[in-house]
Coordinates of C-alpha atoms in Angstrom, one line a residue:
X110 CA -11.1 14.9 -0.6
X111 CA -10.0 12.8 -3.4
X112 CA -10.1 8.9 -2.8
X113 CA -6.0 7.6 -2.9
X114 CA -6.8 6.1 -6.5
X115 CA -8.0 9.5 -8.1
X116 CA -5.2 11.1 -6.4
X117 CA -2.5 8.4 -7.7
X118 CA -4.3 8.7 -11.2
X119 CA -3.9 12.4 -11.7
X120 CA -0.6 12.1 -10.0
X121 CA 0.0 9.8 -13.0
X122 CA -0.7 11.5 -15.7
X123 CA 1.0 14.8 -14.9
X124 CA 4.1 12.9 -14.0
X125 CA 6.5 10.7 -15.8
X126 CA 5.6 6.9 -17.0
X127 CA 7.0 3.5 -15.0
X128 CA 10.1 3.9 -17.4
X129 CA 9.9 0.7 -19.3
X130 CA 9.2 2.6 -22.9
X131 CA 5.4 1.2 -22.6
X132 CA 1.8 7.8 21.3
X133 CA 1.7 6.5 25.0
X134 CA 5.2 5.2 26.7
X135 CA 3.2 2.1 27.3
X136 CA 2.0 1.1 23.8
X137 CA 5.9 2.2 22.4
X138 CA 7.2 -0.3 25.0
X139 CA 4.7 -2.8 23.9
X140 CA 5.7 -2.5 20.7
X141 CA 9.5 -2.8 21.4
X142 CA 8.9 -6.1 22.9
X143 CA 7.3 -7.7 20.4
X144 CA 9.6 -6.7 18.1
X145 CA 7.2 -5.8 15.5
X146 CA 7.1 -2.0 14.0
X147 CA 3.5 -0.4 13.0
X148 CA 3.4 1.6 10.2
X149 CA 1.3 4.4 8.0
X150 CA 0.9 5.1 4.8
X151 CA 1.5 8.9 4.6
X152 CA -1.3 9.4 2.1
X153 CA -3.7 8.6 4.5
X154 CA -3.1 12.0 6.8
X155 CA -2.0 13.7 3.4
X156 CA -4.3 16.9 4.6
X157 CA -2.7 17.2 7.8
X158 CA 1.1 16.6 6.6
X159 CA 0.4 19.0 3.4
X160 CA -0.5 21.9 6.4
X161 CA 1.9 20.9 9.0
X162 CA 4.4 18.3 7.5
X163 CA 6.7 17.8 10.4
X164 CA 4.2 18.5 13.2
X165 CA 2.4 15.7 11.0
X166 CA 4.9 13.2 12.0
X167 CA 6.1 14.0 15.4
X168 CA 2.2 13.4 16.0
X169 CA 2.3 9.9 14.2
X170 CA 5.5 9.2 16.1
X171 CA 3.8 10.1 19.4
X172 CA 0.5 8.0 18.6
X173 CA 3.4 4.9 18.3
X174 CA 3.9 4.6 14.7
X175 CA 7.6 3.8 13.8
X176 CA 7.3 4.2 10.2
X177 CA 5.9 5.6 7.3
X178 CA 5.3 4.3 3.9
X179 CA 5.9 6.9 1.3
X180 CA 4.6 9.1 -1.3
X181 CA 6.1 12.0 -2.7
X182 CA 4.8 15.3 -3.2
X183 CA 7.7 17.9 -3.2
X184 CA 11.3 15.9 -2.9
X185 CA 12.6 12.9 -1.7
X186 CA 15.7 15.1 0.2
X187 CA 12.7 17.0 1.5
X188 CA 10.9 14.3 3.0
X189 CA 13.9 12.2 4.2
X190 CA 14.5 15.3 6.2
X191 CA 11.6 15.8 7.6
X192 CA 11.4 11.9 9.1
X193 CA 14.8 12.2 10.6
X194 CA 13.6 15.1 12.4
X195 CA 10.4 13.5 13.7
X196 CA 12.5 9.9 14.4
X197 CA 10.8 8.0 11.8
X198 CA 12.1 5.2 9.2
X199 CA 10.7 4.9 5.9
X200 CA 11.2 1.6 4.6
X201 CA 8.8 1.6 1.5
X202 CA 7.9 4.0 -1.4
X203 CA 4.8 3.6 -4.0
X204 CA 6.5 5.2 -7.0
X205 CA 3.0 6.0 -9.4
X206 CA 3.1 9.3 -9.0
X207 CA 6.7 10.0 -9.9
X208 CA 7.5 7.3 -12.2
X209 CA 9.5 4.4 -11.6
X210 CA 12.9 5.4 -12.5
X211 CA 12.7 8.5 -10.5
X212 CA 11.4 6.6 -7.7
X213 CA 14.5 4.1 -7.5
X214 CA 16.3 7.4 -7.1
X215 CA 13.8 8.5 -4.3
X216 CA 13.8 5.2 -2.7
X217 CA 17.4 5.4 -2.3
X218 CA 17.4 9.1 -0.6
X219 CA 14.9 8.0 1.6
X220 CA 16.6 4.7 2.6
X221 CA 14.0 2.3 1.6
X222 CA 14.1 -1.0 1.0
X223 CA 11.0 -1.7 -1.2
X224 CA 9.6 -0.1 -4.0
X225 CA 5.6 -0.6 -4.6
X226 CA 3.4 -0.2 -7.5
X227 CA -0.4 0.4 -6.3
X228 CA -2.0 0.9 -10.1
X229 CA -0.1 -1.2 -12.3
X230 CA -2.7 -2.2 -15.0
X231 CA -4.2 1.3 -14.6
X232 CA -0.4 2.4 -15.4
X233 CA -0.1 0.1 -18.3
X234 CA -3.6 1.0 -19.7
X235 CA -2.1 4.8 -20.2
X236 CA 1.1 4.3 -21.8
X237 CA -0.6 2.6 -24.7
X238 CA -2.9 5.5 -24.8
X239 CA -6.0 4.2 -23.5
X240 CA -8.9 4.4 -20.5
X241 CA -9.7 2.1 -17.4
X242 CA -7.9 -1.3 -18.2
X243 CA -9.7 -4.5 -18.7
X244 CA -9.2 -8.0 -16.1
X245 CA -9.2 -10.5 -18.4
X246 CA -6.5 -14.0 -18.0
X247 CA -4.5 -12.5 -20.7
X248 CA -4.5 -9.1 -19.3
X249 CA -2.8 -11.1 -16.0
X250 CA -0.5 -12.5 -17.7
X251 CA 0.7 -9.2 -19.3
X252 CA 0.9 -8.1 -16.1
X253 CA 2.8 -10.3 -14.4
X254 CA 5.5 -10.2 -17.2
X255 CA 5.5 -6.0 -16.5
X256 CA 5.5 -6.6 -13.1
X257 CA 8.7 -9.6 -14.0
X258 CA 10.7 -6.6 -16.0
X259 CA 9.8 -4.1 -12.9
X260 CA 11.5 -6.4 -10.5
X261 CA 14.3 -6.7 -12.8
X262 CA 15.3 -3.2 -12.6
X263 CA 14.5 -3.0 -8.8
X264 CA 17.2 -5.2 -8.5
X265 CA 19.8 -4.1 -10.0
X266 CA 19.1 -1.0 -8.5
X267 CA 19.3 -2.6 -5.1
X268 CA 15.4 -2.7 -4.6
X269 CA 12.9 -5.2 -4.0
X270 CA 9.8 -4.7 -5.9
X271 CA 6.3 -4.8 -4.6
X272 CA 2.4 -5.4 -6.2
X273 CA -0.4 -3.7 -4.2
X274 CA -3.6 -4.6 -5.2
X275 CA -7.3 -2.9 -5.6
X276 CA -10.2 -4.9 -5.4
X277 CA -10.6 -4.9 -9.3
X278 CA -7.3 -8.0 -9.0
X279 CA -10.0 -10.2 -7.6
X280 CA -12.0 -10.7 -11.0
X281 CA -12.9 -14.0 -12.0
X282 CA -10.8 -14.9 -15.1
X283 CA -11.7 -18.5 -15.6
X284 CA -10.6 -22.0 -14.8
X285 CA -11.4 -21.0 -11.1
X286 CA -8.6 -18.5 -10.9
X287 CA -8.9 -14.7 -10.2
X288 CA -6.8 -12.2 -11.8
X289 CA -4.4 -11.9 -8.8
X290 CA -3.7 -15.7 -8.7
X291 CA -2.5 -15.4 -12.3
X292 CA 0.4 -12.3 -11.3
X293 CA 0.8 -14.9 -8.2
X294 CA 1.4 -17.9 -10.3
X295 CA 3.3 -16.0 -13.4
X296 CA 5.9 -14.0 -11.2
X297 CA 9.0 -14.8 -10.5
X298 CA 9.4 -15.1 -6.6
X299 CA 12.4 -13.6 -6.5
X300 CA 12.0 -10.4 -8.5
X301 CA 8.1 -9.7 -7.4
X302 CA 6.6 -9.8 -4.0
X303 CA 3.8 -8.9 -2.9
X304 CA 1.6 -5.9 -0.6
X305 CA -1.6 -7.0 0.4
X306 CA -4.2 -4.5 1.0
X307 CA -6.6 -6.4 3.0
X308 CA -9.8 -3.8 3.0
X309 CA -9.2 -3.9 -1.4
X310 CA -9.4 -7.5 -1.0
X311 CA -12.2 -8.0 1.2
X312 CA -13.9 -5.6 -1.5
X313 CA -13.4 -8.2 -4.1
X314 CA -14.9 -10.9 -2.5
X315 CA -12.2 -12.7 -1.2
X316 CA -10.4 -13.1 2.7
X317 CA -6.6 -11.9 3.3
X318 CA -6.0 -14.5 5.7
X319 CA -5.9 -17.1 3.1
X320 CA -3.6 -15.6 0.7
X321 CA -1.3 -15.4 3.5
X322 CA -1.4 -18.9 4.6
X323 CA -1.5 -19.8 0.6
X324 CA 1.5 -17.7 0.0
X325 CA 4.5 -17.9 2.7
X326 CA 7.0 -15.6 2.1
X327 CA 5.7 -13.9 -0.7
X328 CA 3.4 -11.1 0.9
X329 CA 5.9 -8.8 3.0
X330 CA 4.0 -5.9 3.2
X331 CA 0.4 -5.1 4.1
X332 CA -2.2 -2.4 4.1
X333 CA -4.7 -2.2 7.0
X334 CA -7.4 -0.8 5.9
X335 CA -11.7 -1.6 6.4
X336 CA -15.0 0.4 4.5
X337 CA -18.1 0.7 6.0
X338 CA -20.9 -2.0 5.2
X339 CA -23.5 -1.4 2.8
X340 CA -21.7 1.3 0.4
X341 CA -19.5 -1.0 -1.9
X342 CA -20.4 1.5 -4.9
X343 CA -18.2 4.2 -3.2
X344 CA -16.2 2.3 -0.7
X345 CA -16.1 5.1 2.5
X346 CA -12.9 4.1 4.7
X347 CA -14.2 3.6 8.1
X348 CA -11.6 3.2 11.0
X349 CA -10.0 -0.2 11.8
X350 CA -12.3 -2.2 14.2
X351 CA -15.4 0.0 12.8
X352 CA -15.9 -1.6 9.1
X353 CA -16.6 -5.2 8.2
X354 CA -13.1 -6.8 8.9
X355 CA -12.1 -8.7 12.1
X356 CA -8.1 -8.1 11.8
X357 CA -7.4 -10.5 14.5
X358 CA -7.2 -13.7 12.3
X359 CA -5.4 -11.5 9.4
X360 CA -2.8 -10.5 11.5
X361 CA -2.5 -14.0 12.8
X362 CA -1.8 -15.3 9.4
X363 CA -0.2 -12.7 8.0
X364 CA 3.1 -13.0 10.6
X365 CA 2.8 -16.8 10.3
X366 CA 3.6 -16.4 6.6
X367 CA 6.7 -13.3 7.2
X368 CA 5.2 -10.3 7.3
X369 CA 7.7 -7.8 7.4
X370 CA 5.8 -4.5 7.6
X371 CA 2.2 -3.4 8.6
X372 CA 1.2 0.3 7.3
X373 CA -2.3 1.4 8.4
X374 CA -4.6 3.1 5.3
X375 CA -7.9 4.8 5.5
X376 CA -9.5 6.0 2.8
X377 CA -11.1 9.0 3.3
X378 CA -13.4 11.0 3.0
X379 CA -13.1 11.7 7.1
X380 CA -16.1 13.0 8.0
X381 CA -16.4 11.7 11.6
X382 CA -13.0 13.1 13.0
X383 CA -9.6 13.9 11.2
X384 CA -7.2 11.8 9.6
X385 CA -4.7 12.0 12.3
X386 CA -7.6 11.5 14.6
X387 CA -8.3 8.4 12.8
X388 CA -4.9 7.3 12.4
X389 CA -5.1 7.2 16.9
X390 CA -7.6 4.8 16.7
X391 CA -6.3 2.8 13.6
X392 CA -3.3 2.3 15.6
X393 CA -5.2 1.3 18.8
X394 CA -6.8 -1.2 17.3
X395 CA -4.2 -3.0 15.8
X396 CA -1.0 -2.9 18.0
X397 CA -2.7 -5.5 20.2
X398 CA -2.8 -8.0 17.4
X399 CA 0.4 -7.5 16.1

């Protein structure tokens, strides 16, 4: 099975550019009275939805997830219909494998409210025709000013634009900053928020409670997500409560600062049950902290 960044690469390159010319009764009623929705990022049980797409979400619905955080792999219109059939919302879209001007058009099918890049530099790198991109201080601040332009145009289109991270944001860039402090720092609040994949940034060295206490209102999405210990080289997704991170004092921090919405992640590859399997005990794990 392809990791999500291979499958968001390829998606990449055979699709268009960013567009800027460079379950129980019990756990549903616990979740109603908090008041607090889970969600899932739909590439996580892509094998299952690919085979059975709605069955694929009445399951996720009947595990107790509310919502889903999209990715598009036939239409928009398509999978708008699907969810309304299988009662779920769909507040969020990552838009690198369609592009980003189709995607505001897919966002607003769907209904959602954010639109989310998840490989920005890697994005940037190919329009001007080259390989992996480089995480240097300057490369940040080029980054931040794309991200500053993307924000723009989510806007007008009625969008609020979102940064999701890999662990490669955590590189040192000097002056005791990390790359992802500079697109911090250099963006402008109100155009460029924030999702914080906690498993990417435990991978780079650093912990996800503090950039939520650090950044109030800035980070209103997340990605729940751990790897198993001792295989950083090829970073295997291991369920939540089964890697390296204790979610308990993330979660804490990240409502405390206004998390908005959660979506659960695993990379695969799922070797020890299936996704949807894994998505049951992703969801057990964290409904009791949030």
């Amino acid at each position: 099975m392809l990791t999500r960044r291979q499958f968001l690469a390829r998606s990449a390159l055979c699709g268009t550019a960013l567009g800027l010319g460079l379950g129980a009764p019990g756990r549903l009623l616990a979740a109603a009275s908090k008041g607090k929705t889970m969600g899932i990022q739909l590439y996580m049980v892509l094998d299952a939805y690919q085979k059975d797409p709605v069955g694929t979400l009445k399951t996720l619905k009947s595990i107790g997830y509310s919502e889903i955080e999209a990715i598009i792999t036939s239409t928009a219109q398509t999978l708008r219909d699907q969810l309304k059939e299988a009662g779920l919302a769909c507040p969020s879209l990552h838009c690198d494998s369609l592009g980003f001007d189709k995607s505001v058009d897919a966002a607003h099918v769907l209904g959602c409210k954010y639109i989310v890049s998840s490989m920005l530099p890697s994005m940037m790198q190919k329009e001007k025709g080259g390989d992996d991109p480089t995480y240097t201080l300057d490369d940040a601040k080029r980054t931040a000013e794309y991200a500053n332009r993307l924000g723009e145009k989510a806007k007008a289109a009625g969008l609020q634009y979102a940064y999701h991270n890999h662990h490669a944001e955590f590189t040192d860039v000097g002056g005791g900053k990390v790359y992802y402090d500079v697109l911090l720092a250099e963006t402008d609040h109100a155009l460029v928020q924030f999702e914080l994949d906690c498993g990417w940034v435990h991978a780079g060295g650093k912990n996800p409670a503090d950039y939520f206490k650090a950044n109030p209102g800035r980070i209103p999405l997340m990605h729940a997500k751990d790897f198993l210990p001792g295989n950083a080289k090829d970073y295997p997704g291991a369920e939540l409560g089964r890697g390296t991170l204790d979610y308990k004092p993330i979660m804490a921090a990240a409502d405390a600062a206004g998390l908005k919405h959660c979506f659960v992640e695993q990379e695969g590859p799922f070797a020890r049950m299936s996704s949807l399997d894994a998505a049951r005990v992703d969801f057990d794990y964290l409904r009791p902290l949030r």
